[in-house]
Each structure stands twice: as structure tokens, then as C-alpha cells.
């Protein structure tokens, strides 16, 4: 029990110590910290996923707590977040390639392939032609499906006919299926099905910051408790998946308006700043995500206002406090941590003289970033 | 002849076209551009290496020329610079690992190993233990050399005894030999010998910029014609190798003073912003470089002044003009191009909606960035 929680009742401690705890899927990590505070609620991704919530006051308590161990623990708190986003990566050999026109576009688990066998006019299993591990089969589409439109329709119909619960949370939003970003789109696939087919999914993520007396502050959002994924957890200001047929720039402007009420006069100054990537295996799902990162400097007086009901509220924190929340907790939706760590790198909040700098920098693109 | 030059006398052209040209080592690339200018001098890395020089006026001419092909050529001009820094990478299978304490610390060419055979008390050749390609030997140090001091001394003596010209340009500056940055240092090696042993070399590189009416400008240096390497070529503001025993921060402050006369009151605000890496093979040399990138915002009125005689002069250019110089020419010292492209990414001068964005982003860390 003591090992399953991030914070427990041993506070206050004046010496750094290492605590290990487990996530739901058995992934375990270590975290070093020391907080001089009497606040002692227990939180972890495990409790979050079970619906236990936290308040802004609790976030603030952790953000501002002194940290004597900071120098000792170094970048470990950040590295843990990279590991969480890439959990069960070692299970990738279980998956077989999903191939179209000689390009690997995804990876599928044999357990999921079993469900696809019911649609022999849509999906074809073929013997290995040198892809993947020795002797593995690979999945492709039936040769009669040639045009993107035909493929989109046939696969879409099959997904609709799958037994309920096999692919939960259908969104009726299409993602492009391609080998790399900007390459030809072979067909379009329901967003919720993307990780079951192991296709790469792209998103746009934006940090919104304010310069107050020379000190940068980040706007942090708290997700609505009614969100189906990661309810009540923390987000950076704006994020969204990249559906088929919309550019990164158009999408980020749209999300700026919907998620944070940022008018085009401000959002139009958004700065593209790179990308992060990760790959995570969770049961039959193989997530291969690439997130395009954006920065937007907001006027000091601007207050974000959510328009689509997906964010409960926003708060502004000095960047070092956001860094503390990232390092010390799992309050952030996991992939948002990567985007904020990328911000910390680019804006000088992480020093190359800290142990593990290059390892962490590389870790931000652990997935196939193409 | 026409194919060996970057610019020739076909100007002015109003249509974009592709021109291929060769570098000294046979590496060839393609570049698309169209300049509406009557200026027509011929330049390439080949001519630069032969000592043909260019002037600031010529640089400016290219920087401000209209470019009708910009939308067509996209990021190719940048991708070419990544390829130049990673040239002859495909020849790496020729090299055998240099191993210390079960860690690969470098790679050596059999042609160079021949010279090391004269020192059997220093270097030991051993049969493959699973490193490198099938059946390859690997190089290590004689088992009697255990302490870093003994190793440094013995290898240093051997290098001194090598025939003249085998390792040209001895600098009497020591680089740490390690598997990754921040890991234990096995010994220290003369800087000029680093690529012959294929050890990783680290450097600190800084872009100095000025904000003028909301538009960022970069200070560009022109290397002294008396520099042994890349004389007369362009540099970003400050750069230096990272010798043994000095931190990145200390080193960048030192180089700021020596290379650009930047006082500590200004340089102390330098912002670490990530790293780039590349690997290049040139004859017996295997360069594996990691460059820590820094940004420094300078006051509008500040004029850099070189103090160590390594820079001929400096000029300030709006960032889009610097981007043009990078894309259209090979005037920059090759690895400085990567550091400036990294700046362009982080400051929003390259859009994720441009074809090849992720490929270029990944290309900036083509080397072992650890």
C-alpha cells in the first residue's frame, strides 16, 4: 500500500529519499523528493485513474514546497514522465506490421487480429516478407480495396460491426493513415481505432505563457471531470488531435478558440517550436504519437475562457512551479508532461550541466518522430 | 565544371531549377533556387576549401535576393546541410569499436590501427566479443593501463611519437573520453586525435540575437582567414569545443568573452536550449560531435568585438536573411548551419506544415546524441 502512493504521511521530512510506486499496469518507477510541508494527501496516476481528484490548492502546495533534494534527484522526475509515456515499449515484438503499398503504416496485436478475421473481404493476413520479427505474419487490406475512399469505407464498416467494447469510445473523427507525416494518405481511420491498428497519430499542443516582470508564467488547465480520458488532470493551455485534411496551423488556431477562448488576433502570433514523440503499449493498443509543439506568448491581462466544456478552470503558475509539479507528481495528463518538458528545455529551465540532460532530451522523441 | 559550382553565370533566372554539384569527397546533393539578381560569382564548399573567399556584400546579395522557388524547394536547402554534416556515414561499417571497461567509447579505422601497432604496450587488438560488424576486431588499451592518468599519459606519448602528418594540427588541448556525457571519464585525449579514435566530442554553440522593433536579428561572424579550419567562412556568434574539466556554462561564458567581447553582465543571461549531433566520416576520421545549443539575447546597441583574433568581423542580419544564406549557400561552417537551423525551429521560422519538417527536425540529431 505504501508503495502504491506518491505522497504519504511521512511529511515533513528534511532529508531526500527515494520512493518507488507502481502504476496500474505494473510499470514502476522511482522518484526522489523531500517536501517541507504538512500537506500529505496521497496521489498517483493509479488513484487518478480510479477517479480520486485533487484541487488547485493541493497542486499549489506541491508547486511551491521547498525541495532540498532538487540537486540530488536532478532530472529523474522528468525522466520518469518520459518512461510513463513509453511504457511497455518492450512488448512491441508481440505486434505484427500493418502494411500498405510496401510501407509499414501500423502494428497490430494478434489478439486484435482475431477480431478482424471476421472480415476477409477487408483484411488479409499474409506471410512475412521480411518485415517485423522472424516468421511473423503481417496484416494488409484486401487487394480489391485500392482507392483511399474504398478503404476508408470498408474499414469503417468493419469497425462499426465489431462487437461492442472491442474499440471503446468511438469518436466519429477520422485520422489519416500514412507512413510519415506529409506522405501519401492511404486511407482514413476512426480516431478511437488508431491505437488498435498502431497507426501514427499526430496532435498539436500549445504552451501559453505570460511574461510578468521578466519572469515567464504558464497557463495550466484542469480537465473537466466529465472528460472520458484523464478527467480532472492537468493540461497545458491548448491541445488537440490532428484530423485528416487540416493543417497544423489551422488546427491550433481552432483549438485556441475552442479550448481557451483565445481570439485570432492573439493566436495568430503562435510560434511552432518542434515536436515530441512517444510509443506506448497498453494491452491490444500500440500508441505511436507525434505532437507538434507550439508556444504562444499571451498579454499579461489575458484570461483564458474555455468554450467547449472540456476544461474546468485555468490557473497561471511561474514556470519553475510548473516544473515542480511535473517533477514531483503525475497530475498532468502524461503526454502533456513531455510538451512542457520540451518547453523547459527550449526556454533554459534545464541546464546541460545537469546529469542526464542529453538522455532526457533524446527521450522526448522516443517514438518514431516522422 | 558546371556541376561543381553552387552559383554560376545563368542568372538571372525566373524559373526554379535543380542544380547538382559535388563536394570534394564525392558527396553530391541537389539544391533548388531561383535568384533575380545579376550577381553571379561561383561558390561552393569546394572553392572555399581551396581558399577562394567571399565578401559580406556577396553574402548580403544572396541573403536579400528574391526567391520564387522558396515554396517549391521547401526545406531541401536545410536538409542538404544536415547531409553535409553527416557525409559518408554509410562508411561506418569500415570502422572497428574502441572499447574500454565494456563500453564503446569510439571507433577506429583499420588504416589508423596500423599506426597504433607500433605501441603494443599501449594499444591492444582483440577479437570481436559481439561488438560491431561480424568478425571484426576491436581496439582497447593495454590491461596494464588502469588509471585515467596512466592512460592519458601513455596514449599522449604514443600520439607524440606518431609520424608527422598522421594526426595533423595537434592543439595541446585534452578532450574527455567517455561513453556518454556526464558518465565516467576513462582518460583524456588530444583534441586533434579525437576523430581518429572516433570518440565523441562535445562543444558549446551560441546564437546571439537582437530584437529590433519586434523582429529578431542574428549576429553572424566571419572567421579569420588565418584560421586553420574553415578560414573566411561564416559562424554564429560564439562557439567552442568543450575541454576536459569545464562545465558548459563556464565554457560558454569564457567563449562569449574571448570570441565576441561579451561582458559577464550580459552573457550571464545566456539560455541553454538543447543540443544537435552529427557523425561524419572523412578518410580515417570518424567525427561524432554533440553541440550544446545556447541563445543569448543582446541589447540593441551592443556590438561584438573579437578578442582572440579568430573572427575577422561581425554583421547583424534579420533572421529570415540568415535562413536564406543557410538554405542557398555553403558559406557557413557546416556544423554552425545545424545550430542555426535548430534556432529557426525553436523560434518559429520553420512551419510544421512544410514538407519534410519532422525529417529535418530529426536530422538535427543524426549523431549519437548522448
XYZ file of C-alpha atoms in Angstrom:
740
model
C 0.000 0.000 0.000
C 2.745 2.440 0.977
C 4.448 1.714 -2.321
C 1.413 2.464 -4.418
C 1.159 6.093 -3.465
C 3.174 9.103 -4.480
C 2.760 11.137 -1.326
C 2.110 9.669 2.056
C 2.032 10.696 5.682
C 5.781 10.794 6.285
C 5.881 14.545 5.639
C 7.551 16.721 6.700
C 10.954 15.210 6.002
C 14.158 17.145 5.853
C 16.257 14.551 4.053
C 15.813 13.409 0.479
C 14.768 9.830 -0.003
C 13.727 7.558 -2.778
C 10.229 6.208 -3.019
C 9.026 3.670 -5.525
C 5.444 3.254 -6.577
C 3.519 1.338 -9.158
C 1.181 2.295 -11.927
C -1.861 0.216 -12.760
C -0.079 -1.789 -15.417
C 2.808 -2.798 -13.196
C 5.181 -0.160 -14.537
C 7.221 1.013 -11.588
C 9.488 3.975 -11.151
C 11.471 5.784 -8.553
C 11.226 9.380 -7.560
C 13.366 11.397 -5.200
C 11.954 14.347 -3.335
C 11.694 15.999 0.006
C 8.937 18.425 0.847
C 8.773 20.637 3.893
C 5.011 20.727 4.089
C 2.379 19.257 6.290
C 0.171 18.505 3.313
C 0.088 14.764 2.945
C -2.634 13.551 0.619
C -1.806 10.505 -1.412
C -1.926 10.735 -5.179
C -0.715 8.770 -8.130
C -1.807 8.016 -11.635
C -3.406 4.921 -10.125
C -5.624 6.902 -7.821
C -6.320 9.421 -10.590
C -7.482 6.701 -12.931
C -9.781 5.465 -10.204
C -11.359 8.880 -10.073
C -9.761 10.345 -6.955
C -9.386 14.034 -7.633
C -7.174 16.851 -6.428
C -7.700 20.569 -6.025
C -5.758 23.614 -7.230
C -4.741 24.273 -3.617
C -3.145 20.857 -3.466
C -1.366 21.488 -6.760
C -0.080 24.804 -5.434
C 1.129 23.182 -2.220
C 3.378 20.874 -4.181
C 4.405 23.558 -6.668
C 5.771 25.920 -4.022
C 7.129 23.412 -1.483
C 10.850 23.684 -0.835
C 12.844 20.867 -2.282
C 16.125 20.132 -0.619
C 16.603 17.102 -2.818
C 16.368 19.029 -6.074
C 20.100 18.941 -6.654
C 20.288 15.255 -5.825
C 17.308 13.984 -7.715
C 18.245 16.054 -10.771
C 16.252 15.199 -13.853
C 14.844 11.884 -12.600
C 11.375 13.300 -12.039
C 11.257 14.311 -15.698
C 12.778 11.065 -16.956
C 10.014 9.187 -15.143
C 7.436 11.057 -17.213
C 9.202 10.026 -20.420
C 9.106 6.414 -19.220
C 5.407 6.635 -18.415
C 4.637 7.834 -21.953
C 6.708 4.983 -23.382
C 5.548 2.222 -21.061
C 5.544 -1.385 -22.138
C 7.586 -0.463 -25.179
C 9.403 -3.783 -24.700
C 6.186 -5.618 -25.662
C 6.366 -4.302 -29.242
C 7.702 -7.630 -30.547
C 4.228 -9.054 -29.827
C 2.785 -6.925 -32.635
C 2.806 -7.626 -36.366
C 3.178 -4.947 -39.036
C 0.206 -3.476 -40.848
C 1.450 -2.866 -44.375
C 0.007 -0.954 -47.309
C 1.749 -0.488 -50.655
C 5.022 -1.794 -49.200
C 5.025 0.778 -46.401
C 4.572 -0.055 -42.727
C 1.675 2.103 -41.602
C 0.926 0.450 -38.274
C 1.261 -2.509 -35.912
C -1.476 -4.871 -34.732
C -1.708 -7.320 -31.838
C -2.636 -10.937 -32.704
C -5.440 -10.618 -30.173
C -6.966 -7.788 -32.165
C -6.305 -9.534 -35.477
C -8.564 -12.353 -34.259
C -11.480 -9.932 -34.383
C -10.541 -8.819 -37.900
C -10.694 -12.378 -39.251
C -14.469 -11.943 -39.458
C -13.942 -9.550 -42.366
C -11.976 -11.494 -45.007
C -13.089 -9.076 -47.729
C -11.479 -6.203 -45.860
C -8.403 -7.546 -44.072
C -5.803 -10.002 -45.374
C -3.190 -11.827 -43.318
C -0.051 -12.638 -45.272
C 3.187 -14.432 -44.502
C 6.237 -12.391 -43.601
C 8.122 -10.770 -46.459
C 10.954 -9.577 -44.294
C 9.080 -7.156 -42.080
C 8.909 -7.476 -38.317
C 10.251 -10.340 -36.295
C 11.166 -13.747 -37.688
C 8.344 -15.698 -39.174
C 5.691 -13.183 -38.242
C 2.643 -12.631 -40.402
C 1.620 -9.221 -41.424
C -1.711 -7.561 -41.903
C -2.778 -5.720 -45.026
C -6.043 -4.733 -46.701
C -7.800 -6.921 -49.261
C -6.303 -6.324 -52.733
C -9.715 -5.307 -54.090
C -9.532 -2.193 -51.883
C -7.387 0.195 -53.889
C -8.677 3.722 -53.534
C -8.473 5.640 -50.239
C -12.250 6.110 -50.348
C -12.950 2.393 -50.714
C -10.503 1.539 -47.966
C -11.896 4.167 -45.599
C -15.430 2.911 -46.146
C -14.635 -0.809 -45.864
C -12.519 -0.456 -42.715
C -15.047 1.949 -41.210
C -17.863 -0.521 -41.806
C -15.858 -3.346 -40.258
C -15.126 -1.269 -37.151
C -18.820 -0.492 -36.808
C -19.606 -4.225 -36.979
C -17.106 -5.210 -34.265
C -18.638 -6.363 -31.020
C -19.289 -3.566 -28.575
C -16.388 -2.853 -26.257
C -13.652 -4.087 -28.565
C -12.897 -0.497 -29.601
C -14.488 1.703 -26.939
C -15.125 5.429 -27.270
C -15.826 5.783 -30.993
C -15.435 9.487 -31.826
C -16.577 9.689 -35.430
C -13.398 11.612 -36.238
C -11.045 10.418 -38.980
C -7.260 10.210 -38.746
C -5.046 9.882 -41.838
C -3.199 6.569 -42.302
C 0.264 7.256 -43.687
C 3.843 6.077 -43.282
C 5.128 9.530 -42.301
C 3.674 12.990 -41.876
C 3.066 14.684 -45.221
C 3.418 11.402 -47.148
C 0.518 9.983 -49.213
C -2.566 9.139 -47.168
C -3.606 5.534 -47.849
C -6.997 5.902 -46.182
C -8.643 7.441 -43.122
C -9.405 5.665 -39.882
C -11.685 6.321 -36.923
C -9.620 8.065 -34.234
C -10.529 5.596 -31.461
C -9.300 2.728 -33.661
C -5.894 4.310 -34.352
C -4.009 2.604 -31.474
C -5.577 -0.785 -32.293
C -4.092 -0.534 -35.768
C -0.927 1.068 -34.346
C -1.047 3.887 -36.859
C 0.796 7.081 -36.117
C -1.398 9.790 -34.703
C -0.475 13.457 -34.800
C -1.528 16.236 -32.473
C -0.961 19.935 -31.899
C -0.039 21.031 -28.356
C 0.472 24.570 -27.186
C 2.034 26.141 -24.123
C 0.542 29.568 -23.396
C 2.836 31.802 -21.382
C 2.898 35.303 -19.968
C 5.919 37.449 -19.203
C 5.439 39.133 -15.831
C 8.327 41.382 -14.797
C 10.770 39.306 -16.780
C 9.556 36.022 -15.296
C 7.700 33.573 -17.528
C 4.437 32.066 -16.290
C 2.492 29.199 -17.865
C -1.285 28.901 -18.052
C -2.338 25.446 -16.832
C -5.756 23.938 -17.424
C -7.590 21.419 -15.259
C -9.564 18.978 -17.366
C -13.268 18.692 -16.848
C -14.287 15.833 -14.554
C -16.668 14.683 -17.274
C -13.902 14.113 -19.866
C -13.791 10.422 -20.824
C -9.988 10.425 -20.711
C -7.879 11.705 -17.815
C -10.752 13.547 -16.064
C -9.636 16.199 -13.594
C -5.980 16.037 -14.571
C -3.777 18.955 -15.618
C -3.104 20.117 -19.185
C -1.075 22.830 -20.797
C -3.251 25.538 -22.310
C -4.366 24.067 -25.653
C -4.150 20.675 -27.361
C -5.945 18.635 -29.951
C -5.602 15.675 -32.262
C -4.839 16.438 -35.903
C -7.685 15.060 -38.002
C -7.493 14.338 -41.705
C -7.392 17.358 -44.015
C -6.493 20.215 -41.680
C -3.093 21.885 -41.343
C -1.266 22.212 -38.029
C -1.665 25.985 -38.098
C -5.423 25.903 -38.817
C -5.907 23.286 -36.135
C -4.027 25.134 -33.410
C -5.955 28.350 -34.157
C -9.237 26.416 -33.955
C -8.253 24.749 -30.666
C -7.066 28.094 -29.239
C -10.578 29.452 -29.742
C -12.479 26.385 -28.533
C -10.322 25.392 -25.588
C -9.149 28.721 -24.227
C -11.215 31.441 -25.935
C -8.118 32.985 -27.499
C -9.109 35.343 -30.344
C -7.378 35.040 -33.701
C -5.701 38.443 -33.196
C -3.652 36.836 -30.419
C -3.443 33.203 -31.541
C -2.140 34.224 -34.953
C 1.233 35.001 -33.303
C 1.607 31.347 -32.214
C 5.144 30.030 -32.707
C 5.790 26.452 -33.930
C 8.718 25.130 -31.929
C 9.383 21.466 -32.798
C 7.818 18.135 -31.888
C 7.902 15.323 -29.323
C 7.013 11.654 -29.833
C 6.418 8.514 -27.810
C 5.151 4.979 -28.183
C 3.132 3.183 -25.568
C 1.719 -0.319 -25.494
C -1.396 -0.985 -23.466
C -2.977 -4.370 -23.980
C -4.006 -4.624 -27.638
C -3.231 -0.968 -28.276
C 0.003 0.395 -29.689
C 0.043 4.191 -29.457
C 2.508 5.926 -31.751
C 2.020 9.626 -31.232
C 3.812 12.675 -32.593
C 2.895 16.010 -31.021
C 3.747 19.256 -32.779
C 4.703 21.784 -30.099
C 3.700 25.436 -30.170
C 4.361 28.410 -27.878
C 2.063 31.390 -27.563
C 3.003 34.460 -25.575
C -0.183 35.955 -24.146
C -0.768 39.518 -22.938
C -0.346 39.918 -19.185
C -4.043 40.677 -18.619
C -5.479 37.912 -20.792
C -7.625 35.315 -19.004
C -8.388 32.094 -20.914
C -12.022 31.006 -21.045
C -12.985 27.528 -22.125
C -15.748 27.385 -24.744
C -16.228 23.639 -25.332
C -16.758 22.460 -21.764
C -13.595 20.341 -21.767
C -11.696 22.433 -19.208
C -12.917 23.048 -15.678
C -10.650 26.035 -14.965
C -7.269 27.617 -15.650
C -4.516 28.925 -13.384
C -1.291 30.812 -14.035
C 1.931 29.491 -12.438
C 5.541 30.697 -12.648
C 7.432 28.245 -14.880
C 9.645 26.877 -12.040
C 6.478 25.920 -10.141
C 5.104 24.097 -13.180
C 8.457 22.308 -13.387
C 7.992 21.218 -9.764
C 4.522 19.845 -10.489
C 5.874 17.886 -13.452
C 8.849 16.500 -11.499
C 7.031 15.692 -8.284
C 3.604 14.463 -9.343
C 1.636 12.707 -12.006
C -1.087 15.338 -12.010
C -0.518 16.179 -15.667
C -2.026 14.113 -18.464
C 1.095 12.100 -19.329
C 1.771 13.362 -22.858
C 1.349 16.989 -21.748
C 4.338 16.455 -19.447
C 6.527 15.845 -22.498
C 5.367 19.041 -24.191
C 6.068 21.055 -21.050
C 9.494 19.430 -20.558
C 10.248 20.395 -24.171
C 9.265 23.983 -23.246
C 11.570 23.824 -20.209
C 14.452 22.759 -22.467
C 13.893 25.425 -25.086
C 13.457 28.228 -22.565
C 16.528 27.416 -20.500
C 14.928 25.885 -17.390
C 17.068 22.732 -17.680
C 20.857 23.020 -17.685
C 23.195 20.889 -19.820
C 25.369 20.563 -16.732
C 22.649 18.517 -15.018
C 23.185 14.756 -15.061
C 21.002 13.109 -17.712
C 20.438 16.219 -19.884
C 21.054 14.524 -23.233
C 19.239 11.362 -22.154
C 16.155 13.395 -21.274
C 16.415 15.480 -24.449
C 16.520 12.332 -26.589
C 13.756 10.773 -24.521
C 11.361 13.467 -25.684
C 11.455 11.871 -29.133
C 11.392 8.226 -28.075
C 8.745 7.397 -30.633
C 9.085 7.322 -34.398
C 9.123 11.088 -34.920
C 8.330 11.084 -38.632
C 32.764 22.076 -64.178
C 29.246 23.479 -64.260
C 28.267 20.824 -61.756
C 30.963 21.712 -59.268
C 29.723 25.197 -58.502
C 26.820 26.477 -56.467
C 26.175 29.654 -58.392
C 27.053 30.157 -61.989
C 26.510 32.588 -64.780
C 22.987 31.556 -65.723
C 21.492 34.298 -63.564
C 19.042 35.895 -63.708
C 16.533 33.067 -63.987
C 12.870 33.410 -63.320
C 12.053 29.723 -63.042
C 13.213 27.428 -60.265
C 15.515 24.657 -61.320
C 17.544 21.952 -59.723
C 21.285 22.030 -59.815
C 23.518 19.267 -58.556
C 27.091 19.770 -57.510
C 29.786 17.762 -55.821
C 31.825 18.270 -52.709
C 35.471 17.352 -52.551
C 34.787 13.905 -51.149
C 32.293 12.948 -53.802
C 29.217 13.705 -51.698
C 26.685 15.220 -54.054
C 23.468 16.998 -53.378
C 20.743 18.889 -55.108
C 19.527 22.362 -54.407
C 16.648 24.271 -55.884
C 16.705 28.036 -56.085
C 15.977 30.967 -58.289
C 17.520 34.367 -57.731
C 16.545 37.546 -59.505
C 19.976 39.116 -59.331
C 22.758 39.816 -61.716
C 25.355 38.798 -59.184
C 26.877 35.575 -60.429
C 30.054 34.617 -58.601
C 30.608 30.899 -58.208
C 30.969 29.458 -54.743
C 30.844 26.084 -53.098
C 32.457 24.335 -50.189
C 34.975 23.060 -52.725
C 36.090 26.517 -53.726
C 36.034 27.621 -50.073
C 38.340 24.807 -49.075
C 40.654 25.856 -51.877
C 40.867 29.294 -50.360
C 38.530 31.252 -52.613
C 36.884 33.803 -50.411
C 33.684 35.822 -50.400
C 32.757 39.227 -49.057
C 29.969 40.467 -46.802
C 28.465 42.251 -49.831
C 28.215 38.944 -51.637
C 26.637 37.340 -48.572
C 24.113 40.172 -48.389
C 23.296 39.840 -52.094
C 22.236 36.239 -51.572
C 20.510 36.954 -48.264
C 18.151 39.553 -49.711
C 17.600 38.122 -53.195
C 14.011 37.251 -54.045
C 13.355 33.561 -54.170
C 10.468 32.491 -56.336
C 11.344 28.858 -55.714
C 11.080 29.096 -51.944
C 7.693 27.394 -51.845
C 8.860 24.677 -54.211
C 12.248 23.906 -52.759
C 10.837 23.915 -49.219
C 13.252 22.606 -46.639
C 15.666 20.960 -49.097
C 18.308 23.638 -48.647
C 18.368 22.881 -44.920
C 18.263 19.111 -45.392
C 21.353 19.409 -47.587
C 23.228 20.954 -44.669
C 22.263 18.044 -42.436
C 23.568 15.660 -45.101
C 26.838 17.550 -45.396
C 27.432 17.235 -41.640
C 26.681 13.510 -41.819
C 28.561 12.726 -45.010
C 29.992 9.311 -45.688
C 28.030 7.960 -42.738
C 27.488 4.783 -44.800
C 31.230 4.022 -44.465
C 30.912 3.421 -40.707
C 30.997 -0.361 -41.156
C 34.670 0.060 -42.096
C 35.457 1.057 -38.522
C 36.020 -1.160 -35.506
C 34.934 -0.291 -31.970
C 37.326 1.190 -29.432
C 36.247 -0.329 -26.121
C 37.139 0.469 -22.517
C 35.656 -1.278 -19.487
C 32.976 -2.899 -21.662
C 31.790 0.453 -23.013
C 32.186 1.563 -26.613
C 33.996 4.884 -26.403
C 34.992 5.282 -30.046
C 35.559 3.786 -33.488
C 38.847 3.371 -35.360
C 39.691 2.738 -38.996
C 41.941 -0.258 -39.741
C 44.239 2.135 -41.615
C 44.770 4.129 -38.436
C 45.075 0.991 -36.312
C 48.096 0.040 -38.444
C 49.929 3.039 -36.986
C 48.956 2.049 -33.437
C 50.517 -1.414 -33.800
C 53.869 0.230 -33.094
C 52.768 0.699 -29.480
C 51.897 -2.782 -28.160
C 52.272 -1.606 -24.550
C 49.562 0.990 -25.107
C 47.052 -0.441 -27.577
C 45.655 -3.981 -27.739
C 43.723 -5.501 -30.630
C 41.251 -8.181 -29.533
C 38.843 -10.476 -31.322
C 35.210 -9.478 -31.546
C 33.102 -10.062 -28.470
C 29.876 -9.182 -30.141
C 30.514 -5.538 -30.846
C 30.468 -4.053 -34.306
C 30.081 -5.996 -37.518
C 30.608 -9.712 -37.919
C 34.082 -10.956 -37.226
C 35.561 -7.520 -36.626
C 38.343 -6.962 -34.152
C 38.137 -4.262 -31.600
C 40.667 -1.925 -30.131
C 41.259 -1.416 -26.425
C 44.074 -0.167 -24.194
C 46.723 -2.446 -22.723
C 45.406 -4.044 -19.497
C 48.325 -2.577 -17.529
C 46.832 0.884 -18.128
C 44.151 1.167 -15.480
C 44.029 4.696 -14.109
C 42.864 7.644 -16.220
C 46.203 9.358 -15.578
C 48.246 6.391 -16.827
C 46.035 6.033 -19.886
C 46.159 9.738 -20.708
C 49.947 9.754 -20.442
C 50.538 6.552 -22.409
C 48.164 7.453 -25.262
C 49.502 11.028 -25.318
C 53.079 9.760 -25.622
C 52.100 7.396 -28.443
C 50.390 10.218 -30.362
C 53.507 12.351 -29.985
C 55.610 9.519 -31.416
C 53.418 9.008 -34.488
C 54.962 10.075 -37.766
C 54.325 13.692 -38.640
C 51.177 14.241 -40.669
C 49.299 11.199 -39.396
C 47.389 13.401 -36.961
C 47.818 16.973 -38.196
C 47.096 20.110 -36.187
C 47.937 18.985 -32.644
C 46.279 21.520 -30.315
C 47.588 20.500 -26.880
C 44.007 20.538 -25.613
C 42.527 17.485 -23.896
C 39.059 16.034 -24.550
C 37.416 13.598 -22.136
C 36.951 10.000 -23.357
C 33.611 8.689 -22.124
C 30.677 6.589 -23.328
C 28.148 9.393 -22.783
C 28.198 12.952 -21.498
C 28.431 13.066 -17.712
C 29.469 9.403 -17.488
C 32.869 8.378 -16.003
C 35.854 9.721 -17.932
C 38.175 6.843 -18.833
C 41.042 9.105 -19.864
C 41.739 12.331 -21.745
C 42.809 12.589 -25.355
C 44.425 15.266 -27.508
C 41.629 17.150 -29.320
C 43.135 16.679 -32.800
C 43.247 12.917 -32.222
C 39.579 12.659 -31.213
C 38.186 11.861 -34.709
C 40.952 9.287 -35.355
C 39.777 7.413 -32.278
C 36.145 8.213 -33.110
C 35.443 9.449 -29.602
C 32.501 11.710 -29.003
C 33.427 15.366 -28.858
C 31.236 17.978 -27.216
C 31.004 21.664 -27.954
C 29.061 24.747 -26.885
C 27.497 26.880 -29.641
C 25.614 30.117 -29.159
C 23.328 32.190 -31.323
C 23.399 35.857 -30.312
C 20.278 37.744 -31.316
C 18.814 41.213 -31.033
C 15.165 42.209 -31.018
C 14.698 45.279 -33.241
C 11.097 46.510 -33.432
C 9.781 43.024 -32.781
C 11.976 41.436 -35.462
C 14.777 39.133 -34.398
C 18.239 39.639 -35.886
C 21.232 37.303 -35.585
C 24.846 38.360 -35.206
C 26.975 36.459 -37.745
C 30.760 36.203 -37.560
C 33.168 35.787 -40.455
C 36.075 33.576 -39.481
C 39.571 34.933 -39.747
C 41.358 33.997 -42.960
C 44.235 32.735 -40.815
C 42.110 30.095 -39.021
C 43.442 26.606 -39.803
C 39.908 25.269 -40.247
C 37.222 26.821 -42.459
C 39.047 30.160 -42.934
C 36.828 33.019 -44.073
C 33.596 31.098 -43.601
C 30.575 32.220 -41.576
C 29.858 31.333 -37.946
C 27.118 32.084 -35.483
C 28.274 34.426 -32.738
C 30.156 32.164 -30.305
C 31.339 28.538 -30.311
C 33.986 26.373 -28.725
C 34.962 22.805 -28.016
C 34.291 21.525 -24.530
C 37.623 20.508 -22.995
C 38.026 18.204 -20.027
C 37.061 19.612 -16.639
C 34.963 22.654 -17.543
C 31.187 22.934 -17.411
C 29.065 24.007 -20.375
C 28.070 27.206 -18.605
C 31.627 28.197 -17.659
C 32.795 27.426 -21.170
C 30.132 29.457 -22.943
C 30.829 32.450 -20.681
C 34.559 32.169 -21.430
C 33.950 31.909 -25.172
C 31.497 34.846 -25.073
C 34.308 36.996 -23.698
C 37.081 35.732 -25.979
C 35.182 35.442 -29.238
C 32.763 38.339 -29.064
C 33.833 40.565 -26.158
C 30.545 39.997 -24.355
C 30.848 41.029 -20.690
C 29.658 38.649 -17.998
C 26.833 41.044 -17.069
C 25.264 40.226 -20.441
C 26.488 36.678 -21.074
C 25.215 35.516 -17.696
C 21.670 35.652 -19.125
C 22.552 33.008 -21.749
C 19.797 30.419 -22.219
C 20.608 26.716 -22.793
C 18.200 25.449 -25.420
C 19.007 21.832 -26.333
C 21.589 20.071 -28.476
C 22.306 18.887 -32.023
C 24.511 15.982 -33.126
C 26.038 14.538 -36.280
C 28.533 11.930 -37.407
C 30.837 12.355 -40.350
C 33.424 10.054 -41.848
C 36.383 11.543 -43.666
C 39.145 9.105 -44.576
C 40.495 7.655 -41.330
C 38.493 10.077 -39.216
C 35.113 9.394 -37.621
C 33.681 12.585 -36.149
C 30.958 12.083 -33.556
C 30.015 15.517 -32.320
C 27.366 16.756 -29.925
C 26.847 20.515 -29.760
C 25.022 22.082 -26.827
C 22.973 24.996 -28.179
C 22.586 28.319 -26.402
C 20.677 31.524 -27.181
C 21.698 34.945 -25.920
C 19.524 37.993 -26.406
C 21.812 41.017 -26.740
C 20.940 44.678 -26.168
C 20.083 46.517 -29.378
C 23.161 48.741 -29.231
C 25.708 46.043 -28.389
C 28.482 45.495 -30.938
C 30.522 42.280 -30.604
C 34.301 42.675 -30.628
C 36.561 39.692 -31.137
C 39.424 39.434 -28.618
C 41.273 36.283 -29.700
C 41.881 37.084 -33.371
C 39.722 34.213 -34.604
C 36.957 36.353 -36.107
C 37.561 38.883 -38.882
C 34.308 40.807 -38.393
C 30.650 40.562 -37.383
C 27.425 41.626 -39.064
C 23.801 41.706 -37.939
C 21.151 40.155 -40.238
C 17.385 39.730 -39.843
C 16.732 36.043 -39.116
C 14.923 35.381 -42.448
C 18.038 36.604 -44.292
C 20.242 34.254 -42.267
C 17.811 31.466 -43.171
C 18.318 32.359 -46.846
C 22.114 32.187 -46.507
C 21.842 28.773 -44.872
C 19.417 27.422 -47.488
C 21.124 28.869 -50.552
C 24.841 28.637 -49.843
C 27.539 26.727 -48.069
C 29.096 29.886 -46.649
C 28.574 28.746 -43.070
C 30.974 26.366 -41.348
C 28.896 23.178 -41.758
C 28.129 22.397 -38.113
C 27.098 26.014 -37.448
C 24.313 25.511 -40.003
C 22.779 22.853 -37.755
C 22.845 25.138 -34.725
C 21.169 27.930 -36.694
C 18.552 25.560 -38.157
C 17.829 24.473 -34.570
C 17.342 28.170 -33.711
C 14.990 28.552 -36.700
C 12.910 25.620 -35.418
C 12.691 26.845 -31.854
C 11.848 30.430 -32.808
C 9.122 29.543 -35.283
C 10.881 30.263 -38.600
C 10.069 26.773 -39.930
C 6.459 25.621 -40.142
C 5.260 22.068 -39.391
C 3.087 22.377 -42.484
C 6.212 22.468 -44.686
C 7.084 19.172 -46.361
C 9.950 17.443 -44.531
C 9.530 19.222 -41.169
C 9.880 16.122 -38.987
C 12.622 14.682 -41.199
C 14.665 17.863 -40.798
C 13.938 18.068 -37.060
C 15.164 14.506 -36.570
C 18.129 15.158 -38.846
C 19.463 17.712 -36.402
C 20.270 14.841 -34.051
C 21.564 12.359 -36.614
C 24.555 11.525 -34.457
C 24.592 9.655 -31.167
C 23.221 12.491 -29.030
C 24.288 11.126 -25.649
